[in-house]
PDB file of C-alpha atoms in Angstrom:
ATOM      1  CA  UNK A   1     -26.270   4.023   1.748  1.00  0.00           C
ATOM      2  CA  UNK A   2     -25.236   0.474   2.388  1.00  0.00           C
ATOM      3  CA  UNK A   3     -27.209  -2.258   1.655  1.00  0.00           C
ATOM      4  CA  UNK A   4     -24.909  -4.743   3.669  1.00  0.00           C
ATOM      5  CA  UNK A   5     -25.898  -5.849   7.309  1.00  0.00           C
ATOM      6  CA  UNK A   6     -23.807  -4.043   9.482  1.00  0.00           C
ATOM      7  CA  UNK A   7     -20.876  -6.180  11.632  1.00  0.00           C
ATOM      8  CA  UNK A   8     -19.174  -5.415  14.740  1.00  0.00           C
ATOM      9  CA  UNK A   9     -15.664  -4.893  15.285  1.00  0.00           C
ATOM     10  CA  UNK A  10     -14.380  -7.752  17.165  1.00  0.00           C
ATOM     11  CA  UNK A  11     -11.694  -5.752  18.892  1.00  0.00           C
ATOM     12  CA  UNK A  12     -13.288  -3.223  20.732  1.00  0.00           C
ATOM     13  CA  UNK A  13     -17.278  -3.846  19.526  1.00  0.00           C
ATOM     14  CA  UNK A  14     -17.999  -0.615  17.235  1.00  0.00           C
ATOM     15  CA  UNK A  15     -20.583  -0.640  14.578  1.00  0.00           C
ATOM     16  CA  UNK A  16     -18.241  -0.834  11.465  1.00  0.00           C
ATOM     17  CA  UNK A  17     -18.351   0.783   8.859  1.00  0.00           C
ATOM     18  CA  UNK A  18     -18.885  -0.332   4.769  1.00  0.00           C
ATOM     19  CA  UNK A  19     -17.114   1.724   2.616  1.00  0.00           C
ATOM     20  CA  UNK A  20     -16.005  -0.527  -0.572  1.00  0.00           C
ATOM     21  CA  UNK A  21     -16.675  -3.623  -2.963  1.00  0.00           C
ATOM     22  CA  UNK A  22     -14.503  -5.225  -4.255  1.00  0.00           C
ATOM     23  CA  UNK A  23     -13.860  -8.176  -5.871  1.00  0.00           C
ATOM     24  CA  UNK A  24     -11.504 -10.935  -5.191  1.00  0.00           C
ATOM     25  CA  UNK A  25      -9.992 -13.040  -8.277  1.00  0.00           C
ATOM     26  CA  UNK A  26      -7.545 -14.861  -5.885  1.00  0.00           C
ATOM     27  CA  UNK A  27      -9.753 -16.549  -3.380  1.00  0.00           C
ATOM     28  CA  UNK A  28     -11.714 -20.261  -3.313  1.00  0.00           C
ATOM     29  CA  UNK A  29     -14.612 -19.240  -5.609  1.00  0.00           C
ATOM     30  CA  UNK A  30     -16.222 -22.897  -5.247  1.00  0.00           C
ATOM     31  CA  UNK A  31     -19.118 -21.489  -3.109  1.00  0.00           C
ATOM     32  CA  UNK A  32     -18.931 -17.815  -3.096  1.00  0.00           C
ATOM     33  CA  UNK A  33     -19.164 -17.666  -7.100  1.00  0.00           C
ATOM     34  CA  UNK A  34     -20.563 -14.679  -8.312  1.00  0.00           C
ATOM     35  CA  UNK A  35     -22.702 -14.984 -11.403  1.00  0.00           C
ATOM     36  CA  UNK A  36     -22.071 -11.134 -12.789  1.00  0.00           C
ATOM     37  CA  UNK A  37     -18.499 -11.007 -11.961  1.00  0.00           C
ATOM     38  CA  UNK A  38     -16.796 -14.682 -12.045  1.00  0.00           C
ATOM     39  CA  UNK A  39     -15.299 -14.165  -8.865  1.00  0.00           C
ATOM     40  CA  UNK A  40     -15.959 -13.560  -4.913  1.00  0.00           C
ATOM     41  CA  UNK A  41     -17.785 -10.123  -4.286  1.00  0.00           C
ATOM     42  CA  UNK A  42     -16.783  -8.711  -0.978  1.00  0.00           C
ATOM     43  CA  UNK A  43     -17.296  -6.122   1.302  1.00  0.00           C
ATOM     44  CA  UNK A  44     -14.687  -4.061   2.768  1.00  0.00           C
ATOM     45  CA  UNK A  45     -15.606  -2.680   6.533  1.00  0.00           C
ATOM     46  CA  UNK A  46     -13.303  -0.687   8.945  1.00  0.00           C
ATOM     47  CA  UNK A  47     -14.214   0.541  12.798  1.00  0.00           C
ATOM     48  CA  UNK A  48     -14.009   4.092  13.441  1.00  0.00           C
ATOM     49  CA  UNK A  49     -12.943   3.676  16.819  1.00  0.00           C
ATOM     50  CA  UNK A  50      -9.880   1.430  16.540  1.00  0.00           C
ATOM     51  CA  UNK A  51      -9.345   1.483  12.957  1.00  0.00           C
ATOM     52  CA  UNK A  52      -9.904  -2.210  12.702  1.00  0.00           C
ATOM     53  CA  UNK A  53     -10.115  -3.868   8.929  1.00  0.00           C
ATOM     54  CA  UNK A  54     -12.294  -6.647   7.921  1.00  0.00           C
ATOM     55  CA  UNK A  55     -13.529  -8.324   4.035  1.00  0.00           C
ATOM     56  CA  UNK A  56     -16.501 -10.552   3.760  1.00  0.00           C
ATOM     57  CA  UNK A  57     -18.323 -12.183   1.378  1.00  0.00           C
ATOM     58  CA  UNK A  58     -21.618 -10.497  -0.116  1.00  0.00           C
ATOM     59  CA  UNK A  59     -24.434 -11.745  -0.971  1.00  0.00           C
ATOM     60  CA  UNK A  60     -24.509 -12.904  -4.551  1.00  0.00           C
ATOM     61  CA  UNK A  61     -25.589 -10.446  -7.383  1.00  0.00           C
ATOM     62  CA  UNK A  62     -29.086 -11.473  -9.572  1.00  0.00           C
ATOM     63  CA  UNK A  63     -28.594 -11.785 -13.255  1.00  0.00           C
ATOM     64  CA  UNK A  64     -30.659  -9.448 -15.226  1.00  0.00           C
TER      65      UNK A  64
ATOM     66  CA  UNK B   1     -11.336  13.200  12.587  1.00  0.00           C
ATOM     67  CA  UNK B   2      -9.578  10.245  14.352  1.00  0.00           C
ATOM     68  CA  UNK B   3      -6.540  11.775  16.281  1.00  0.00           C
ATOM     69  CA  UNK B   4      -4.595   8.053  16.566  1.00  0.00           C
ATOM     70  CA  UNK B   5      -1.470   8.539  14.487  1.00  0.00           C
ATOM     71  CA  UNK B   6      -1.050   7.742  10.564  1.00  0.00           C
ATOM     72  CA  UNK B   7       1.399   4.498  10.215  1.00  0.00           C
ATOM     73  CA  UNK B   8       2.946   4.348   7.236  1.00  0.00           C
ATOM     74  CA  UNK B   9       5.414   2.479   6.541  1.00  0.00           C
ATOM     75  CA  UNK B  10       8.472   2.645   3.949  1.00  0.00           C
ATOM     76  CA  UNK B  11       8.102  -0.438   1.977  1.00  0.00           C
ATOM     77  CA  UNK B  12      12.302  -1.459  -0.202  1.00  0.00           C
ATOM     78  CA  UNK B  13      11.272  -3.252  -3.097  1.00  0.00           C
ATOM     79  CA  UNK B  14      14.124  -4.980  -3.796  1.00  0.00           C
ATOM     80  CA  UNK B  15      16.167  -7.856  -2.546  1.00  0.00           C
ATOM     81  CA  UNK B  16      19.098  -7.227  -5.028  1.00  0.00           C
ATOM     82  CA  UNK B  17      22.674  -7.140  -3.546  1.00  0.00           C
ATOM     83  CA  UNK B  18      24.173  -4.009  -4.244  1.00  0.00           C
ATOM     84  CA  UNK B  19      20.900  -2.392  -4.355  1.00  0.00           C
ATOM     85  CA  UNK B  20      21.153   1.509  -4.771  1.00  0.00           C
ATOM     86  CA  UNK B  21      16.766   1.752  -3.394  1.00  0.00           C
ATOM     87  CA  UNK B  22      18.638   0.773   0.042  1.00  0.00           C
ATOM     88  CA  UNK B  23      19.619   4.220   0.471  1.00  0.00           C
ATOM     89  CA  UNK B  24      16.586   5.811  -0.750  1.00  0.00           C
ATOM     90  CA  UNK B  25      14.602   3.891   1.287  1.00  0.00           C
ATOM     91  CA  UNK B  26      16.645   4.677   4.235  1.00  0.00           C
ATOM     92  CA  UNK B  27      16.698   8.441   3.074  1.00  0.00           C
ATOM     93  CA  UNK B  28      12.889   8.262   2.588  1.00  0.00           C
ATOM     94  CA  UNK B  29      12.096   6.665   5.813  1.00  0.00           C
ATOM     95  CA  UNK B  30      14.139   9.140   7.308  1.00  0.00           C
ATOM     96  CA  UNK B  31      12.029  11.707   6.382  1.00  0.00           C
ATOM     97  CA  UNK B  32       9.065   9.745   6.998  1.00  0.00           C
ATOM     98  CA  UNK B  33      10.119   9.685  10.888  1.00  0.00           C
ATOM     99  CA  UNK B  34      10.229  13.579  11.024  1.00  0.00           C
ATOM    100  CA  UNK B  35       6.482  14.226  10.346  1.00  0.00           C
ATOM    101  CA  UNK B  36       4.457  14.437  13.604  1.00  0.00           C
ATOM    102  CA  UNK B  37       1.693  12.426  14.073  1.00  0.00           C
ATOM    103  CA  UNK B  38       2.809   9.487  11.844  1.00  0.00           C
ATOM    104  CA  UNK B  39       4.461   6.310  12.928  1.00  0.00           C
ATOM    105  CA  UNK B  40       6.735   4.041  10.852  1.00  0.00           C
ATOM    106  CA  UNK B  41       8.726   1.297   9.917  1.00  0.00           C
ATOM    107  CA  UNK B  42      10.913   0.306   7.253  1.00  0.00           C
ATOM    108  CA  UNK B  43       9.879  -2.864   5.610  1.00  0.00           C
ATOM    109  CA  UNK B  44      13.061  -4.992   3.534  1.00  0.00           C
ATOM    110  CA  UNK B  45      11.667  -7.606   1.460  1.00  0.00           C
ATOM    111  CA  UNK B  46      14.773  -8.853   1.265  1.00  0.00           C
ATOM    112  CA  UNK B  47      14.377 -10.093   4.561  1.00  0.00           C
ATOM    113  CA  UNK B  48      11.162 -11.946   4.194  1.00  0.00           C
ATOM    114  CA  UNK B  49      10.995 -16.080   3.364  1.00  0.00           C
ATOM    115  CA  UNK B  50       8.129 -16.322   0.642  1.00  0.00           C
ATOM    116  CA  UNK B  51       7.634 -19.698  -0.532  1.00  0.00           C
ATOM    117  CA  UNK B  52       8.012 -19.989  -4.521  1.00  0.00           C
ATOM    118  CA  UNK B  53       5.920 -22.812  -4.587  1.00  0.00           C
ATOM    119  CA  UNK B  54       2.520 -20.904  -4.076  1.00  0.00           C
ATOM    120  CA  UNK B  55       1.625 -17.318  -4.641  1.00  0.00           C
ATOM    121  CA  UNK B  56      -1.133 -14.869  -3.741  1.00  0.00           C
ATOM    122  CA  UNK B  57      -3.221 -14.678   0.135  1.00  0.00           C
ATOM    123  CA  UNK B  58      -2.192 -18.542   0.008  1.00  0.00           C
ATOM    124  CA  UNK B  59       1.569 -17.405   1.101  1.00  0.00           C
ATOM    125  CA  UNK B  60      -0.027 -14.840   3.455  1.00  0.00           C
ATOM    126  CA  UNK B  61       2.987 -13.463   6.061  1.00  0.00           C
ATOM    127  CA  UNK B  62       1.240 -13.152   9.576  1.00  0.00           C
ATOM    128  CA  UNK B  63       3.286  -9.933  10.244  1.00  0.00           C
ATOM    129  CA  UNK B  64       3.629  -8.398   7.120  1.00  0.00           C
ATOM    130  CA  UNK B  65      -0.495  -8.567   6.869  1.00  0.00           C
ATOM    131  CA  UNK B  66      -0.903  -6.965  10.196  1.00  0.00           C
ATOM    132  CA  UNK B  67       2.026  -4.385   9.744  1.00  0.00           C
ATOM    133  CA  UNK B  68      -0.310  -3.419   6.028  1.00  0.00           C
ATOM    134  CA  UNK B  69      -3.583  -3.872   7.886  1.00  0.00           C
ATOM    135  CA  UNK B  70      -2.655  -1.327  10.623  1.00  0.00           C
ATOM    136  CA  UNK B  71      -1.101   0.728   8.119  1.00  0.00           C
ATOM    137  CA  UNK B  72      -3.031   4.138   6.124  1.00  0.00           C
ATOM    138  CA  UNK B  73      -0.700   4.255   3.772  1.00  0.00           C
ATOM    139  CA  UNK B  74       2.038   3.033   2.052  1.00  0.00           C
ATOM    140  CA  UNK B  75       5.601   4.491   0.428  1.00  0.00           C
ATOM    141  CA  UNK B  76       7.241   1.590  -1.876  1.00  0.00           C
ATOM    142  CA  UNK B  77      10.434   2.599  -2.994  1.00  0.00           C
ATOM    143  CA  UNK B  78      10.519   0.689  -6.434  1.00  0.00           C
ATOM    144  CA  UNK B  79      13.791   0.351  -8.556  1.00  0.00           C
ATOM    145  CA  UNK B  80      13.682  -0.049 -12.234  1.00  0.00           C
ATOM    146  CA  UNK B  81      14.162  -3.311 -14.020  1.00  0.00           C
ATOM    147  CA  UNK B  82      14.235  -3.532 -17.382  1.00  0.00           C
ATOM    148  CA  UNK B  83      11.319  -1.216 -17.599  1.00  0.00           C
ATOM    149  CA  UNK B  84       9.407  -3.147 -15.109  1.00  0.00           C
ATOM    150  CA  UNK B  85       9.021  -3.815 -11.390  1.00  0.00           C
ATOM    151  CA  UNK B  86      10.966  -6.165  -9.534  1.00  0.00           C
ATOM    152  CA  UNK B  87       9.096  -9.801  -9.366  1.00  0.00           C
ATOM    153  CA  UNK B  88       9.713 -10.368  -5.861  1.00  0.00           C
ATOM    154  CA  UNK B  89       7.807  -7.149  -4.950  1.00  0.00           C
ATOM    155  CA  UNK B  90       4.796  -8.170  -6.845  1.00  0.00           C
ATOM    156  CA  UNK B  91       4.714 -11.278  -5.421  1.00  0.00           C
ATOM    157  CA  UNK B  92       4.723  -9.648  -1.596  1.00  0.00           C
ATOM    158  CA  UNK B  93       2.118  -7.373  -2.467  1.00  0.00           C
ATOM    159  CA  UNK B  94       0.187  -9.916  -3.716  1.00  0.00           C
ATOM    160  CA  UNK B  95      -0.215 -11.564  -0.444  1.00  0.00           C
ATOM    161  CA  UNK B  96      -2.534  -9.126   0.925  1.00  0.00           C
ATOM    162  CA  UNK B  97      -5.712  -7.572  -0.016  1.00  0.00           C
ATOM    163  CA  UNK B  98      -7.843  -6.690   2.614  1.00  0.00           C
ATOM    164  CA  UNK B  99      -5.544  -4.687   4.029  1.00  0.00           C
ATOM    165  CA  UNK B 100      -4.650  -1.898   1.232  1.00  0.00           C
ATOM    166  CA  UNK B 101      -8.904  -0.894  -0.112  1.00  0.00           C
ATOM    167  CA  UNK B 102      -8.972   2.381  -0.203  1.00  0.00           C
ATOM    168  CA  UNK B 103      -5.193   2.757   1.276  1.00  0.00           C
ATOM    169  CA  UNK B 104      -3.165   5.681  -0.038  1.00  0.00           C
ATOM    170  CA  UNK B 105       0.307   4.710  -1.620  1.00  0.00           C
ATOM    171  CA  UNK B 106       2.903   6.675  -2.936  1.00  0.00           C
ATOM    172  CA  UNK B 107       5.971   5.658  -5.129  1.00  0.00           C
ATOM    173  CA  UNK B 108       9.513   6.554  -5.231  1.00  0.00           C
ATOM    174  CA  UNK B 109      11.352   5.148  -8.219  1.00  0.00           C
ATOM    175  CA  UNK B 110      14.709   4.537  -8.143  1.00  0.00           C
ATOM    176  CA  UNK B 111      16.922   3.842 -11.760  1.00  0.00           C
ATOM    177  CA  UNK B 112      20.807   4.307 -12.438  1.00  0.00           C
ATOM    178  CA  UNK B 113      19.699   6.151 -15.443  1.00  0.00           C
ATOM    179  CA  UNK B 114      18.375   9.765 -15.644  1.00  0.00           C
ATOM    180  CA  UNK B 115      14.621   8.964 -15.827  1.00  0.00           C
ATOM    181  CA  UNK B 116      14.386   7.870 -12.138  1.00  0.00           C
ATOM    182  CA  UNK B 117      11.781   4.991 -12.542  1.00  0.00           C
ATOM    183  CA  UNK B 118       9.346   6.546 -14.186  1.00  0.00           C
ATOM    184  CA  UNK B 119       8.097   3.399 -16.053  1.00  0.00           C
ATOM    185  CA  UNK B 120       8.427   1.433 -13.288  1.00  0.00           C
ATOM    186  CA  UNK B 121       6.118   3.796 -11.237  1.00  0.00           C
ATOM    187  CA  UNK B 122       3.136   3.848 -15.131  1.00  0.00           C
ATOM    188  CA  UNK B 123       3.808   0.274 -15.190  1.00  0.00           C
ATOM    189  CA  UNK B 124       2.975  -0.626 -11.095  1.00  0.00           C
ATOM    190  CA  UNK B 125      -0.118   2.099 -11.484  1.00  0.00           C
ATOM    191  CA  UNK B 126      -2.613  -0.371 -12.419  1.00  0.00           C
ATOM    192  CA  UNK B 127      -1.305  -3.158 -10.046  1.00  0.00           C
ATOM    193  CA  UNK B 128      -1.779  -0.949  -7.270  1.00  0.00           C
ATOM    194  CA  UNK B 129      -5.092  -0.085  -8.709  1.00  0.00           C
ATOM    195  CA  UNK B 130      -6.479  -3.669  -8.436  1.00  0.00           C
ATOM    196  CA  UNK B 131      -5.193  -4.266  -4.665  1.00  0.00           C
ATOM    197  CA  UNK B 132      -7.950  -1.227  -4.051  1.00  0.00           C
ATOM    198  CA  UNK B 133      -4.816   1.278  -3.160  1.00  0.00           C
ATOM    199  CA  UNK B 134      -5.512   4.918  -3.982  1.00  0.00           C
ATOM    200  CA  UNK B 135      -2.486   6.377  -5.927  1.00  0.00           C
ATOM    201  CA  UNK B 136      -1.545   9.983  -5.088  1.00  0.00           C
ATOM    202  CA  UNK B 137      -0.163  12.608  -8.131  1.00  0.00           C
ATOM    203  CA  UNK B 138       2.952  13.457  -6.819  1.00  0.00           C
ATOM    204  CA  UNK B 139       6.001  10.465  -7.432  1.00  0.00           C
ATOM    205  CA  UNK B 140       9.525  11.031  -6.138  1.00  0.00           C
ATOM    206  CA  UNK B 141      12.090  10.235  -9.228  1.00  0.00           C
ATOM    207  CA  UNK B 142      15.234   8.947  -7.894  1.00  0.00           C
ATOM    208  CA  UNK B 143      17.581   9.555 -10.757  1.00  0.00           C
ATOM    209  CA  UNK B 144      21.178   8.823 -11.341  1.00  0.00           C
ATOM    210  CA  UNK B 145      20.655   6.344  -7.698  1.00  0.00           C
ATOM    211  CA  UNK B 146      24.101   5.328  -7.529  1.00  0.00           C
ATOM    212  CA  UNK B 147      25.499   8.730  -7.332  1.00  0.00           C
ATOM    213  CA  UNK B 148      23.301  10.412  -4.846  1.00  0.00           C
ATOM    214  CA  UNK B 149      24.312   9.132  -1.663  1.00  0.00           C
ATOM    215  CA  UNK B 150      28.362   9.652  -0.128  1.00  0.00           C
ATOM    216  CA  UNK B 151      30.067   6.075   1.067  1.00  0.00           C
ATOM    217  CA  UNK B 152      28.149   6.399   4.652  1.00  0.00           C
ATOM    218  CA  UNK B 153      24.709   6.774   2.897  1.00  0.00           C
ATOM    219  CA  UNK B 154      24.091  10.365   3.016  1.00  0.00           C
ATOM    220  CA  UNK B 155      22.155  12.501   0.678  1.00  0.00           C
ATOM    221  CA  UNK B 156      24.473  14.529  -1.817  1.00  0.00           C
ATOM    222  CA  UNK B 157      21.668  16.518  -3.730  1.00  0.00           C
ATOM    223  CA  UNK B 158      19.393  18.310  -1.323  1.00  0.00           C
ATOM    224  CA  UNK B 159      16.777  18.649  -3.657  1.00  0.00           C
ATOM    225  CA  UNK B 160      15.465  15.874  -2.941  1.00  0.00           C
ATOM    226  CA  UNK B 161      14.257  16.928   1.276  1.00  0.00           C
ATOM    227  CA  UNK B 162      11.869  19.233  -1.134  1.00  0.00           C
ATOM    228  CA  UNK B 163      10.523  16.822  -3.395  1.00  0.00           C
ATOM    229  CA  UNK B 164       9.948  14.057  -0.629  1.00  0.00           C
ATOM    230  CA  UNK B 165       8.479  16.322   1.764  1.00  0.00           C
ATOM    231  CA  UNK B 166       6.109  17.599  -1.072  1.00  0.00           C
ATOM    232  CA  UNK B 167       5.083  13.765  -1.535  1.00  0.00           C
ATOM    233  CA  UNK B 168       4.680  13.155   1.628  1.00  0.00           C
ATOM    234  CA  UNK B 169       2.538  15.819   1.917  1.00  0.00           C
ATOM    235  CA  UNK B 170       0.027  14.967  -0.497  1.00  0.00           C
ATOM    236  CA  UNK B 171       0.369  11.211   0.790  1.00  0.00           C
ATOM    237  CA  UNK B 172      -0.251  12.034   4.593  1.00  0.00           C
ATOM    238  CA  UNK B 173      -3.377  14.115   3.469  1.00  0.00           C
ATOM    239  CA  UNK B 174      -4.912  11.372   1.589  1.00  0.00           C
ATOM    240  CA  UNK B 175      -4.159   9.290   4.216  1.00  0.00           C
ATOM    241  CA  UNK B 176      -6.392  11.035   5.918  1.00  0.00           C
ATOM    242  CA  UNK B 177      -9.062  12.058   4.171  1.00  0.00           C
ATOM    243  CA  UNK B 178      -9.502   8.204   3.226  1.00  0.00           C
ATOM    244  CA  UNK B 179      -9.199   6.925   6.973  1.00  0.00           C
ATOM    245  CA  UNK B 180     -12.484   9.262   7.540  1.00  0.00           C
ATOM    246  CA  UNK B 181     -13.677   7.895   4.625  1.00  0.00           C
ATOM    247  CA  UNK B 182     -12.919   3.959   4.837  1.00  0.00           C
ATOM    248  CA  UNK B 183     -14.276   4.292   8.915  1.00  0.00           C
ATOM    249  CA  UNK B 184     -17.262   7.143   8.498  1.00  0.00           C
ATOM    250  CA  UNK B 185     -18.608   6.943   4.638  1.00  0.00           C
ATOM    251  CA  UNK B 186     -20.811   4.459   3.478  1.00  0.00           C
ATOM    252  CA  UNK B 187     -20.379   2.835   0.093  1.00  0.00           C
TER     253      UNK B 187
END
């Protein structure tokens, strides 16, 4: 189950849904660092009405 | 199930003049445009203007972005270069990456020799891999690529309707089952 607040699509304003991590070596990691993988974490989200993509940031993993 | 049709669209990986994938990937398409309930397009790279002087989502293409982001899968018809990929086509798919997670792609490799880009298609595995694309078993081996087509571009060896309809059967079911999965399955 995802842990991720859920977003809306901003097409037609479906709950999306999170299906993936995944992270991203080629973006600005200046404030999005994460500590366990030494790059941005994001979340992958699609609508299940239209289809719609999006990526965001996630929240920052805790080293153990 | 969603019932809005499956784009996916025929992706030539090659700019080259005198490029033999031209006809594949018109042959391909082609039988892309038969299935029912999928929409396409064929993509040139060719005809896109990517800087040199920057690489990666910095160089993003508006269009080509969107035209990936709407897509649920992808077919890149890849020629053989010196065992590897062609650079240009890296650096295109390196634009995106939102847009292909848990996106199915298939591969048709194209050589003038008789293996029909197999290394090309083990070498871009793991690429495709890392932009979050799913990779399907079945590959179309375009062998011999110079010889296959008559002057007007048509298809002298038949066998090939069977093998690219058996692709693009496997690729149009995982195109599926991961559009359910990327819009109704939680990670």
């Amino acid at each position: 189950m995802s842990q991720s607040n859920k977003i809306t699509c901003p097409d037609c304003g479906a709950e999306m849904n999170h299906h993936a991590f995944k992270v991203d070596y080629g973006s600005d990691h200046s404030a999005t660092l994460d500590p366990v993988y030494g790059a941005t974490l994001k979340e992958a989200h699609a609508c299940p009405r239209c289809g719609r993509i999006e990526l965001r940031t996630a929240g920052k993993s805790k080293r153990h | 199930m969603s019932d809005r049709p499956l784009f996916i669209p025929v992706i030539l990986g090659t700019a080259r003049q005198g490029r033999a994938s031209e006809n594949v990937a018109k042959f391909v398409f082609g039988e892309v445009l038969k299935r029912e309930g999928v929409e396409t397009e064929l993509i040139d790279i060719r005809k896109m203007k990517f800087t040199t002087e920057d690489a990666g989502e910095a160089i993003k293409d508006a269009q080509f972005s969107a035209t990936c982001a709407r897509a649920a899968a992808l077919v890149l018809v890849v020629p053989e270069y010196n065992h590897g990929y062609p650079g240009l086509l890296k650096h295109v798919l390196d634009t995106n990456l939102k847009e292909y997670i848990h996106k199915a792609v298939g591969v048709c490799g194209v050589s003038a020799g008789g293996f029909g880009g197999t290394r090309v298609i083990e070498n871009l595995l793991p690429v495709l891999r890392e932009l979050g694309l799913v990779t399907i078993f079945w590959d179309v081996n375009f062998s011999g690529a110079q010889k296959l087509f008559d002057e007007s571009g048509g298809l002298l060896d038949q066998s090939y309707v069977r093998r690219v309809d058996k692709f693009l059967g496997e690729l149009i079911w995982m195109s599926k089952v991961l559009r359910y999965g990327r819009e109704n399955v939680s990670i």
